[in-house]
Amino acid sequence: MKRTRTMGHQWIRQAYETDGYVLIDELFSGRECEALLTAAHKVMELDVENRILESDSNAVRSLYDLHKDNELFRDLVADRRVHDLACDLLGSRVYIHQTQLNPKAAFVGDSWEWHQDFLFWQRDDGMPAPRAVNVVLYLTDMTMFNGPMFVVPGSHREDLSATTETIAHGWERTLTNNLRHAISETALRSCIERNGMASPLGGAGSVLLFDPRIVHGSPSNISPFERTALFIRYNSVENALVKVESPRPSWLAERNPAAIEPLSRPFLVDGPPD
Ligand code: 6CS
Ligand code: FE
């Protein structure tokens, strides 16, 4: 069954609350994804501190903060198709906690271990509550072959903090594999045995919404096709970060909770989507 936004926010909210994630097909057009992908490939060439390379190749693993320096991405995060969904799910106006482009390059895009995002934002950034939402725009197809995301349905109801050990210093170990906050294998096995696993596959233009407590990860990409996804992490303006001892840089965790002004038009100015 194609899940499209014409089915309305009510359906989306129900699925999100029950499973902790929901995939919406074809929310953005092929032309919009191509424009974003072209812009992303250009920005990825810049050697800047918010660009992280894979540990064993020169391929780009992540690029953060695209919405701050690039007009197209700045407009995208204010496009009502995603902005209004975030406000709806969080029950307030929103600001951007973080944007993260994950290209997961062809042949060499590396894995992401199982984790819960909120534990990073709580422990490293001082986020008071999980009143945030991950909005993931697939800029290319996400298939079973190119390192798709895996999620554990319903795991947003599980508090794994007691079995998640912080095993290293320094926020750098939040951006590559062998993550600094690691869930114990025993807790993971039990959580997955009880809830199962799912992989929200979709075509370019699909949008995955997931709760910051959802246990998720992804295998490496050995296919000849990139798997580029843009993670827009909206936070409620009523859930602003509190002071922490050594805050992460603003390109990883925004500390000014100024609400986004939504656009009155689609983000791509040369005409409406297909
Ligand atoms: O440290 C972070 O903020 C990011 N790290 C991981 C492993 N997942 C998403 C999160 O935003
Ligand atoms: Fe994550």
XYZ file of C-alpha atoms and ligand atoms in Angstrom:
286
model
C 0.000 0.000 0.000
C 1.461 3.367 -1.040
C 1.630 5.574 2.034
C 1.305 9.141 0.776
C 0.686 12.418 2.510
C -2.792 12.616 0.929
C -3.688 10.094 3.629
C -3.365 13.020 6.064
C -1.422 13.776 9.196
C -3.801 11.760 11.401
C -2.757 8.487 9.739
C 0.895 9.511 9.868
C 0.684 10.373 13.585
C -0.996 7.080 14.447
C 1.627 5.021 12.649
C 4.426 7.136 14.192
C 3.105 6.723 17.722
C 2.512 2.980 17.345
C 5.724 1.919 15.583
C 7.990 4.862 16.359
C 8.567 5.450 12.638
C 6.595 5.935 9.424
C 7.623 6.076 5.766
C 5.837 8.466 3.402
C 6.290 7.667 -0.296
C 6.954 10.307 -2.970
C 6.697 13.369 -0.732
C 9.258 15.131 -2.980
C 9.615 14.894 -6.766
C 12.456 13.432 -8.812
C 13.386 16.909 -10.000
C 13.590 18.201 -6.407
C 15.791 15.254 -5.370
C 18.097 15.802 -8.365
C 18.527 19.490 -7.462
C 19.340 18.569 -3.850
C 21.706 15.745 -4.868
C 23.619 18.050 -7.259
C 23.957 20.662 -4.511
C 24.983 17.965 -1.983
C 27.688 16.532 -4.266
C 29.135 20.052 -4.674
C 29.200 20.787 -0.926
C 30.757 17.365 -0.220
C 33.877 18.408 -2.148
C 34.717 21.135 0.402
C 37.319 20.174 3.031
C 35.567 21.619 6.124
C 35.438 20.503 9.777
C 31.760 19.471 9.497
C 32.647 16.991 6.736
C 33.511 13.542 8.113
C 35.282 10.969 5.926
C 34.940 7.185 6.194
C 37.665 5.724 8.448
C 39.085 3.490 5.707
C 38.585 5.558 2.529
C 38.354 9.131 1.315
C 34.637 8.741 0.770
C 32.451 11.227 2.630
C 30.634 9.556 5.536
C 28.632 12.586 6.728
C 28.278 16.290 6.167
C 26.580 18.327 8.904
C 24.882 21.742 9.010
C 23.934 21.985 5.311
C 20.901 24.116 6.167
C 23.142 26.900 7.489
C 25.414 27.475 4.470
C 23.304 26.384 1.520
C 20.176 28.217 0.301
C 18.479 25.122 -1.158
C 18.845 23.141 2.092
C 17.922 26.202 4.162
C 14.649 26.440 2.194
C 14.085 22.668 2.287
C 13.957 22.525 6.099
C 11.320 25.293 6.018
C 9.256 23.580 3.275
C 5.812 22.969 4.758
C 5.771 19.345 3.584
C 8.352 18.519 6.285
C 8.217 21.544 8.603
C 4.471 21.161 9.301
C 4.822 17.407 9.903
C 7.495 18.093 12.545
C 5.340 20.778 14.239
C 2.385 18.398 14.208
C 4.274 15.481 15.745
C 6.004 17.661 18.367
C 2.986 19.845 19.166
C 4.898 23.114 18.889
C 7.031 25.257 16.616
C 10.392 23.751 15.804
C 14.025 24.597 15.182
C 16.840 22.523 13.703
C 18.929 20.601 16.216
C 21.118 19.138 13.457
C 21.149 18.340 9.747
C 23.274 15.427 8.572
C 23.806 14.293 4.978
C 24.787 10.624 4.857
C 25.928 9.748 1.315
C 26.754 6.076 2.154
C 29.007 5.915 -0.927
C 28.878 3.142 -3.526
C 31.122 0.130 -2.614
C 32.717 1.843 0.446
C 29.905 3.454 2.498
C 30.457 2.045 6.001
C 27.940 0.769 8.561
C 26.288 2.509 11.516
C 25.988 0.337 14.637
C 22.685 -0.052 16.433
C 21.959 3.023 18.589
C 19.317 5.408 19.899
C 19.884 9.009 18.795
C 18.277 10.517 21.890
C 20.985 9.060 24.164
C 23.560 11.102 22.194
C 21.505 14.272 22.352
C 20.706 13.802 26.056
C 24.235 12.881 27.185
C 26.334 15.002 24.812
C 24.063 17.973 24.097
C 21.778 18.342 27.143
C 18.473 17.690 25.376
C 15.865 17.494 28.188
C 13.287 15.185 26.552
C 12.918 13.140 23.335
C 10.543 15.841 21.971
C 12.406 15.858 18.660
C 11.831 14.059 15.376
C 14.163 12.660 12.713
C 12.916 13.536 9.216
C 14.945 11.615 6.632
C 14.650 12.604 2.959
C 15.878 9.857 0.617
C 17.798 11.684 -2.122
C 18.419 8.372 -3.884
C 16.535 5.055 -3.747
C 17.018 3.117 -0.512
C 16.986 -0.561 -1.487
C 17.873 -3.862 0.183
C 21.224 -3.726 -1.629
C 22.747 -0.279 -0.910
C 23.077 -0.237 2.883
C 19.481 0.556 3.927
C 18.427 1.668 7.405
C 17.248 -1.039 9.827
C 14.860 -0.089 12.654
C 13.426 -1.981 15.633
C 9.682 -1.232 15.570
C 8.304 -0.111 18.931
C 11.772 0.339 20.483
C 10.927 4.007 21.155
C 9.060 2.672 24.179
C 12.210 0.969 25.531
C 14.594 2.839 27.795
C 17.982 1.264 27.027
C 19.996 3.958 28.798
C 20.872 1.646 31.709
C 22.441 -0.853 29.269
C 24.132 1.781 27.091
C 27.662 2.399 28.234
C 29.659 5.512 27.320
C 32.907 3.803 26.343
C 35.032 6.682 25.042
C 35.766 10.379 25.561
C 35.311 13.071 22.942
C 32.338 13.698 20.704
C 34.318 12.529 17.643
C 33.266 9.016 18.562
C 29.659 9.936 17.834
C 30.253 10.420 14.130
C 31.896 7.212 12.919
C 31.263 3.518 13.632
C 32.333 2.096 17.056
C 30.146 4.692 18.675
C 30.877 6.258 22.060
C 27.492 5.294 23.514
C 27.174 1.544 22.908
C 24.068 -0.549 23.686
C 24.984 -3.941 25.245
C 24.536 -6.929 22.921
C 22.397 -8.688 25.542
C 19.974 -5.746 25.687
C 19.983 -5.455 21.883
C 19.294 -9.159 21.365
C 16.394 -9.091 23.845
C 14.939 -5.887 22.338
C 15.094 -7.302 18.792
C 13.751 -10.726 19.798
C 10.716 -8.993 21.327
C 10.124 -6.365 18.624
C 11.685 -7.702 15.421
C 13.420 -5.649 12.741
C 12.188 -3.674 9.735
C 13.828 -1.807 6.880
C 11.868 1.217 5.541
C 12.871 0.877 1.860
C 11.679 3.586 -0.516
C 12.356 5.487 -3.703
C 14.076 8.871 -3.979
C 11.709 11.540 -2.626
C 10.376 9.293 0.150
C 10.546 10.650 3.711
C 11.090 8.510 6.819
C 10.016 9.973 10.166
C 11.441 8.285 13.267
C 11.350 8.900 17.013
C 14.802 9.725 18.473
C 14.499 6.670 20.754
C 14.038 4.190 17.913
C 16.897 1.678 17.856
C 18.364 1.847 14.355
C 21.507 1.149 12.399
C 22.582 0.288 8.863
C 24.967 -2.150 7.146
C 27.759 -1.079 4.788
C 27.038 -0.425 1.126
C 28.819 -2.886 -1.207
C 26.554 -2.098 -4.180
C 27.558 0.197 -7.068
C 24.748 2.613 -6.074
C 25.096 5.435 -3.502
C 22.469 5.648 -0.758
C 22.256 9.341 -0.011
C 19.865 10.475 2.692
C 19.431 13.827 4.410
C 18.613 13.634 8.134
C 16.770 16.745 9.348
C 16.551 16.602 13.121
C 13.817 18.986 14.281
C 13.550 19.816 17.981
C 10.601 21.449 19.757
C 11.286 25.082 20.701
C 10.037 24.006 24.163
C 12.806 21.403 24.438
C 15.867 23.608 24.061
C 19.246 22.199 25.130
C 20.334 22.864 28.719
C 23.935 23.710 29.639
C 26.452 20.877 29.488
C 30.087 20.809 30.602
C 31.783 20.557 27.186
C 29.183 21.332 24.519
C 29.577 19.854 21.029
C 30.125 22.395 18.210
C 27.017 24.188 16.910
C 27.252 22.289 13.594
C 26.382 19.170 15.622
C 24.003 20.619 18.210
C 22.240 23.975 17.788
C 21.971 25.889 21.050
C 19.788 28.760 19.768
C 16.168 27.469 19.668
C 14.870 30.175 17.284
C 11.737 28.803 15.562
C 11.837 28.230 11.787
C 9.599 30.464 9.668
C 7.855 28.090 7.193
C 8.023 28.892 3.459
C 4.878 29.952 1.621
C 6.096 28.094 -1.512
C 7.850 24.792 -2.355
C 11.591 25.041 -1.567
C 12.649 24.682 -5.237
C 11.826 28.055 -6.813
C 11.799 27.022 -10.484
C 8.193 25.855 -10.512
C 6.123 23.438 -8.436
C 7.160 19.794 -7.995
C 6.133 17.257 -10.702
O 25.867 12.218 17.456
C 24.896 12.519 16.790
O 24.259 13.569 16.932
C 24.454 11.534 15.705
N 25.071 10.276 15.917
C 24.442 9.143 15.610
C 25.150 7.869 15.793
N 23.182 9.117 15.137
C 22.486 10.315 14.861
C 22.964 11.425 15.783
O 22.406 12.658 15.401
Fe 21.268 7.756 14.398
